[in-house]
Each structure stands twice: as C-alpha cells, then as structure tokens.
C-alpha cells in the first residue's frame, strides 16, 4: 500500500531513563481504526529536522487494548531523530506518523495455555513489553519469561513497569535481569547476554523449552545472534523464534559487489509496479526497486532503507529479483514471494511487483 502518514499531536513526552523517552500520541476518533495495532508492532515517524526529512521506526511499548499509542525512543550517540525527540519535542507538537506495521507479533487466544520467552537488550524491551502486557492480559492461562540485559540498574527501561507486571501476574510472569557493569550475588546474571549466558538461562530457567510457543528476541545485534544461536543449539525450531532488528549489519564486500553488478545490468530495464490498485510501468533508474518507483512519482512506502523494517515490502508477481539484506522478512514471507524493495534489484526484463499484495 502507498504510504499513509497522518499528522498526530504529541500528548506527552516522558523520560523513561536518562536517555530514553516515550512519546504518547493523540489519536483523533476518525483515525482510531487506522491506528489499531498488534502487540510488538512499530510506527514510522517522519519529521523535518534541520531542513531535512528524517524517518525512523520506533516500537510501540503498550498493549493494543491500552487505548494508547505510545512509542519509546532511545538516544543514540549522534542520532538525529532520537536526540531531537529528547531535546526538542514537546507536548502539543505534531509529528507525521505512518499507520502501524511489523511482523514481530503473535495471535493471542483467550482460551490458550501457552508459554512465551523473551530475550531483550536495552531499548529492545520496547516491543517485548508490548507482547508481555498483551500475552498476560489476553491469555489468562499463559506464562511469559523475560531475560533482560542492560549495562546497569540505572539504564533499565521500564524497570518499574516490569516489576508491577510481576506483582500483578504473580506466577505467570518471570523476570530476570542481566547486568554487564554491575555485580550481584548470582553469577549467571552478571555480564552480557552472550551465547553461553543465553544457553545457561534456557537450560536452568526455562522448563521444557520444546513446549515454548514463541521466543521473542530484540536488542543489539550480537545479543540477538547469541540468543538465536543458543536456541538453535537447543534444537528449537526456527519458526518459533521471532527476531526484531532495529539496525542492519554491514553487507559483506562480496554481496556489495554482486549487487552492484546486478544494478548495472538492470539499469534502464522496465518493471511493472502495482500500488493502490494501479499498475504502472517504471524504469529501473535508481539502485533498487523502491527508489526507482519513487523516482517515477509513486508514493511507495519506506522507512529504514536498510532491509530491517519491512515498510517497503512488496510481492514479486512476475520474474525474479535479487535481494541484499532481508532481515525484515520471515522465511514464510520470502517463500511466498515477498521482497524488501529497498534491497531489491530485478534480474531481467519484465519483473512485476505488487505493493498491495
Ligand atoms: S524501508 Fe525498511 S526494509 Fe525497506
């Protein structure tokens, strides 16, 4: 679908820690259904900062039935958007917000008795707490275990909210903090969530890992790789592991060279692009399908342009494309023919992609 940004008023900006802020948006009645979301999804925000359009994705930290639309933004060193939020954004300001999207989610069922486990690092807690809040409220017989890694106690986002959830859902929510720069009595909880620690946590703190319905992982890249590897080592099947990446790794030199060669070959070729019910012929004029479609005047949606957020997802309905990064897609989506158009180059004439599919 074409991108749909709506100007939303900021109701409040709340400091969660020294370097993380949550933004609560006001959603007018007529937009309530457009902004309905699923636990774990994110919003793309767009603002003019210093004369430049900047877009970023931030995860919703609340449950869908909370009646709130709230995201959490952690400052990163030199981060244009995150520091602008921390320094400049005030209640009453307006930001352009795209309707919620993302596949780091699950379908909850009130009658189900399930087991969920989350691995979160730093601001990676944001979509995970949305899932925790939802799972515990929507499925009264289900349980959630959270392994949460941070530098020190002062940098833990949602420290109190998580403690309150633990009190409220006693026996159904287990919470374990891992701190890299502080030392406590139990060795297991001292240090980063590296592969060995993740393996130990699964071994000692999750009974019957094979019965866990879904494992949710979100945090810094090395932590996510460590948690995933530890789960695969334990024989957990890939389709139960859900990973949400905020940033992409650098592509290998070999991949970059391969994509450059494909781009050169594809230059000037024609593609069909379907968007909002209309199909147009578009020339491959830029380095990828998304930019070529936008060059041709089509409002194809995007946010990260790094293969992470899947905002630019479309289905290949004819021909073949090659994709560089593909973090934002699940294996099922890839098998079904979906691609990230910001990462895709057509191979041969006559490729057709459909943003509506
Ligand atoms: S714009 Fe984010 S994956 Fe393409």
CSV table of C-alpha atoms in Angstrom, one decimal, residues 182-348:
chain,number,residue,atom,x,y,z
A,182,UNK,CA,27.2,-4.3,38.0
A,183,UNK,CA,27.8,-7.3,40.1
A,184,UNK,CA,25.2,-9.2,42.0
A,185,UNK,CA,25.3,-12.5,44.0
A,186,UNK,CA,24.3,-14.8,41.2
A,187,UNK,CA,27.0,-15.3,38.6
A,188,UNK,CA,24.6,-16.1,35.8
A,189,UNK,CA,23.1,-12.6,36.0
A,190,UNK,CA,26.4,-10.8,35.9
A,191,UNK,CA,27.5,-10.0,32.3
A,192,UNK,CA,26.1,-9.7,28.9
A,193,UNK,CA,23.5,-11.9,27.3
A,194,UNK,CA,26.1,-13.7,25.2
A,195,UNK,CA,25.7,-17.2,23.7
A,196,UNK,CA,26.9,-19.0,26.8
A,197,UNK,CA,24.7,-17.0,29.2
A,198,UNK,CA,21.7,-17.4,26.9
A,199,UNK,CA,22.3,-21.2,26.8
A,200,UNK,CA,22.6,-21.3,30.6
A,201,UNK,CA,19.4,-19.2,31.0
A,202,UNK,CA,17.5,-21.6,28.7
A,203,UNK,CA,18.9,-24.6,30.4
A,204,UNK,CA,18.3,-23.6,34.0
A,205,UNK,CA,15.4,-21.2,33.9
A,206,UNK,CA,13.0,-22.5,31.2
A,207,UNK,CA,11.4,-25.8,31.9
A,208,UNK,CA,10.7,-27.8,28.8
A,209,UNK,CA,12.0,-25.4,26.2
A,210,UNK,CA,10.4,-27.6,23.5
A,211,UNK,CA,7.0,-26.6,24.8
A,212,UNK,CA,7.6,-22.8,24.4
A,213,UNK,CA,5.2,-21.5,21.8
A,214,UNK,CA,7.2,-18.5,20.8
A,215,UNK,CA,10.6,-17.0,21.6
A,216,UNK,CA,10.9,-13.2,21.0
A,217,UNK,CA,14.3,-11.6,20.6
A,218,UNK,CA,15.0,-7.9,20.3
A,219,UNK,CA,18.2,-5.9,21.2
A,220,UNK,CA,21.7,-5.2,20.0
A,221,UNK,CA,22.8,-7.3,17.0
A,222,UNK,CA,25.3,-9.5,18.9
A,223,UNK,CA,22.8,-10.2,21.6
A,224,UNK,CA,20.2,-11.3,19.1
A,225,UNK,CA,22.7,-13.5,17.3
A,226,UNK,CA,23.7,-15.1,20.6
A,227,UNK,CA,20.2,-15.8,21.7
A,228,UNK,CA,19.2,-17.2,18.3
A,229,UNK,CA,22.3,-19.4,18.2
A,230,UNK,CA,21.7,-20.7,21.7
A,231,UNK,CA,18.1,-21.6,20.8
A,232,UNK,CA,19.1,-23.4,17.6
A,233,UNK,CA,21.7,-25.3,19.6
A,234,UNK,CA,18.9,-26.5,21.9
A,235,UNK,CA,17.0,-27.7,18.9
A,236,UNK,CA,14.3,-25.0,19.0
A,237,UNK,CA,12.7,-24.8,15.5
A,238,UNK,CA,13.3,-21.6,13.6
A,239,UNK,CA,9.6,-20.9,13.1
A,240,UNK,CA,9.2,-20.4,16.8
A,241,UNK,CA,12.0,-17.8,17.0
A,242,UNK,CA,10.9,-14.2,16.3
A,243,UNK,CA,13.6,-11.6,15.9
A,244,UNK,CA,13.1,-7.8,15.6
A,245,UNK,CA,16.0,-5.9,14.3
A,246,UNK,CA,16.4,-2.1,14.7
A,247,UNK,CA,19.5,-1.8,12.6
A,248,UNK,CA,21.2,-3.8,9.9
A,249,UNK,CA,24.7,-5.2,9.8
A,250,UNK,CA,27.1,-4.1,7.0
A,251,UNK,CA,26.8,-6.2,3.9
A,252,UNK,CA,29.9,-8.3,3.0
A,253,UNK,CA,32.2,-7.0,0.3
A,254,UNK,CA,31.2,-9.9,-1.9
A,255,UNK,CA,27.5,-9.2,-1.6
A,256,UNK,CA,28.0,-5.5,-2.2
A,257,UNK,CA,30.0,-6.3,-5.4
A,258,UNK,CA,27.3,-8.8,-6.6
A,259,UNK,CA,24.5,-6.2,-6.0
A,260,UNK,CA,26.5,-3.5,-7.8
A,261,UNK,CA,26.9,-5.8,-10.9
A,262,UNK,CA,23.1,-6.6,-10.9
A,263,UNK,CA,22.3,-2.9,-10.6
A,264,UNK,CA,24.4,-2.1,-13.6
A,265,UNK,CA,22.7,-4.8,-15.6
A,266,UNK,CA,19.3,-3.8,-14.6
A,267,UNK,CA,19.7,0.0,-15.3
A,268,UNK,CA,17.1,1.1,-17.8
A,269,UNK,CA,15.1,-2.1,-17.7
A,270,UNK,CA,11.3,-1.8,-17.3
A,271,UNK,CA,9.3,-3.2,-14.4
A,272,UNK,CA,5.6,-3.2,-13.5
A,273,UNK,CA,4.7,-1.7,-10.1
A,274,UNK,CA,1.3,-2.1,-8.6
A,275,UNK,CA,0.4,0.4,-5.8
A,276,UNK,CA,-3.0,1.3,-4.5
A,277,UNK,CA,-4.8,-0.7,-7.2
A,278,UNK,CA,-3.0,0.9,-10.2
A,279,UNK,CA,-0.2,-0.7,-12.2
A,280,UNK,CA,2.4,1.4,-13.8
A,281,UNK,CA,5.5,0.7,-15.9
A,282,UNK,CA,8.6,2.0,-14.2
A,283,UNK,CA,12.2,2.2,-15.4
A,284,UNK,CA,14.9,0.8,-13.1
A,285,UNK,CA,16.5,4.2,-12.6
A,286,UNK,CA,18.0,4.0,-9.1
A,287,UNK,CA,19.9,1.4,-7.1
A,288,UNK,CA,16.8,-0.5,-6.1
A,289,UNK,CA,13.1,-1.1,-6.9
A,290,UNK,CA,11.8,1.2,-4.2
A,291,UNK,CA,13.9,4.2,-5.3
A,292,UNK,CA,13.1,3.6,-8.9
A,293,UNK,CA,9.3,3.5,-8.1
A,294,UNK,CA,9.6,6.8,-6.1
A,295,UNK,CA,11.7,8.4,-8.9
A,296,UNK,CA,8.7,7.6,-11.2
A,297,UNK,CA,6.4,9.5,-8.8
A,298,UNK,CA,4.9,6.6,-7.0
A,299,UNK,CA,4.5,7.0,-3.2
A,300,UNK,CA,5.9,3.6,-2.4
A,301,UNK,CA,6.3,3.3,1.4
A,302,UNK,CA,9.7,3.2,3.2
A,303,UNK,CA,11.4,4.0,6.5
A,304,UNK,CA,14.8,2.5,7.1
A,305,UNK,CA,16.0,1.7,3.6
A,306,UNK,CA,18.3,-0.9,5.3
A,307,UNK,CA,16.3,-4.1,4.9
A,308,UNK,CA,15.2,-4.0,8.6
A,309,UNK,CA,11.7,-2.6,8.9
A,310,UNK,CA,9.8,-4.2,6.0
A,311,UNK,CA,7.8,-1.0,5.4
A,312,UNK,CA,8.8,-1.3,1.7
A,313,UNK,CA,7.6,-4.9,1.4
A,314,UNK,CA,6.0,-6.0,-1.9
A,315,UNK,CA,5.3,-9.3,-3.7
A,316,UNK,CA,7.0,-10.3,-6.8
A,317,UNK,CA,4.2,-11.4,-9.1
A,318,UNK,CA,6.4,-12.0,-12.2
A,319,UNK,CA,10.1,-12.6,-12.9
A,320,UNK,CA,12.9,-12.7,-10.5
A,321,UNK,CA,14.6,-10.2,-8.2
A,322,UNK,CA,17.8,-10.4,-6.1
A,323,UNK,CA,17.7,-9.0,-2.6
A,324,UNK,CA,20.6,-7.9,-0.5
A,325,UNK,CA,19.6,-7.6,3.2
A,326,UNK,CA,16.4,-9.3,4.2
A,327,UNK,CA,16.2,-9.0,8.0
A,328,UNK,CA,12.7,-7.6,7.9
A,329,UNK,CA,11.1,-10.7,6.3
A,330,UNK,CA,10.2,-14.0,7.8
A,331,UNK,CA,11.2,-17.2,5.9
A,332,UNK,CA,7.5,-17.8,5.1
A,333,UNK,CA,7.2,-14.3,3.5
A,334,UNK,CA,10.3,-15.0,1.4
A,335,UNK,CA,8.9,-18.4,0.3
A,336,UNK,CA,5.6,-16.6,-0.6
A,337,UNK,CA,7.5,-14.3,-2.9
A,338,UNK,CA,7.7,-11.1,-0.8
A,339,UNK,CA,10.8,-8.9,-1.1
A,340,UNK,CA,12.0,-5.7,0.5
A,341,UNK,CA,12.0,-3.4,-2.4
A,342,UNK,CA,14.7,-1.1,-0.9
A,343,UNK,CA,17.0,-4.0,-1.1
A,344,UNK,CA,15.9,-5.5,-4.4
A,345,UNK,CA,17.1,-5.4,-8.0
A,346,UNK,CA,15.3,-7.0,-10.9
A,347,UNK,CA,17.0,-9.8,-12.8
A,348,UNK,CA,15.9,-9.5,-16.4
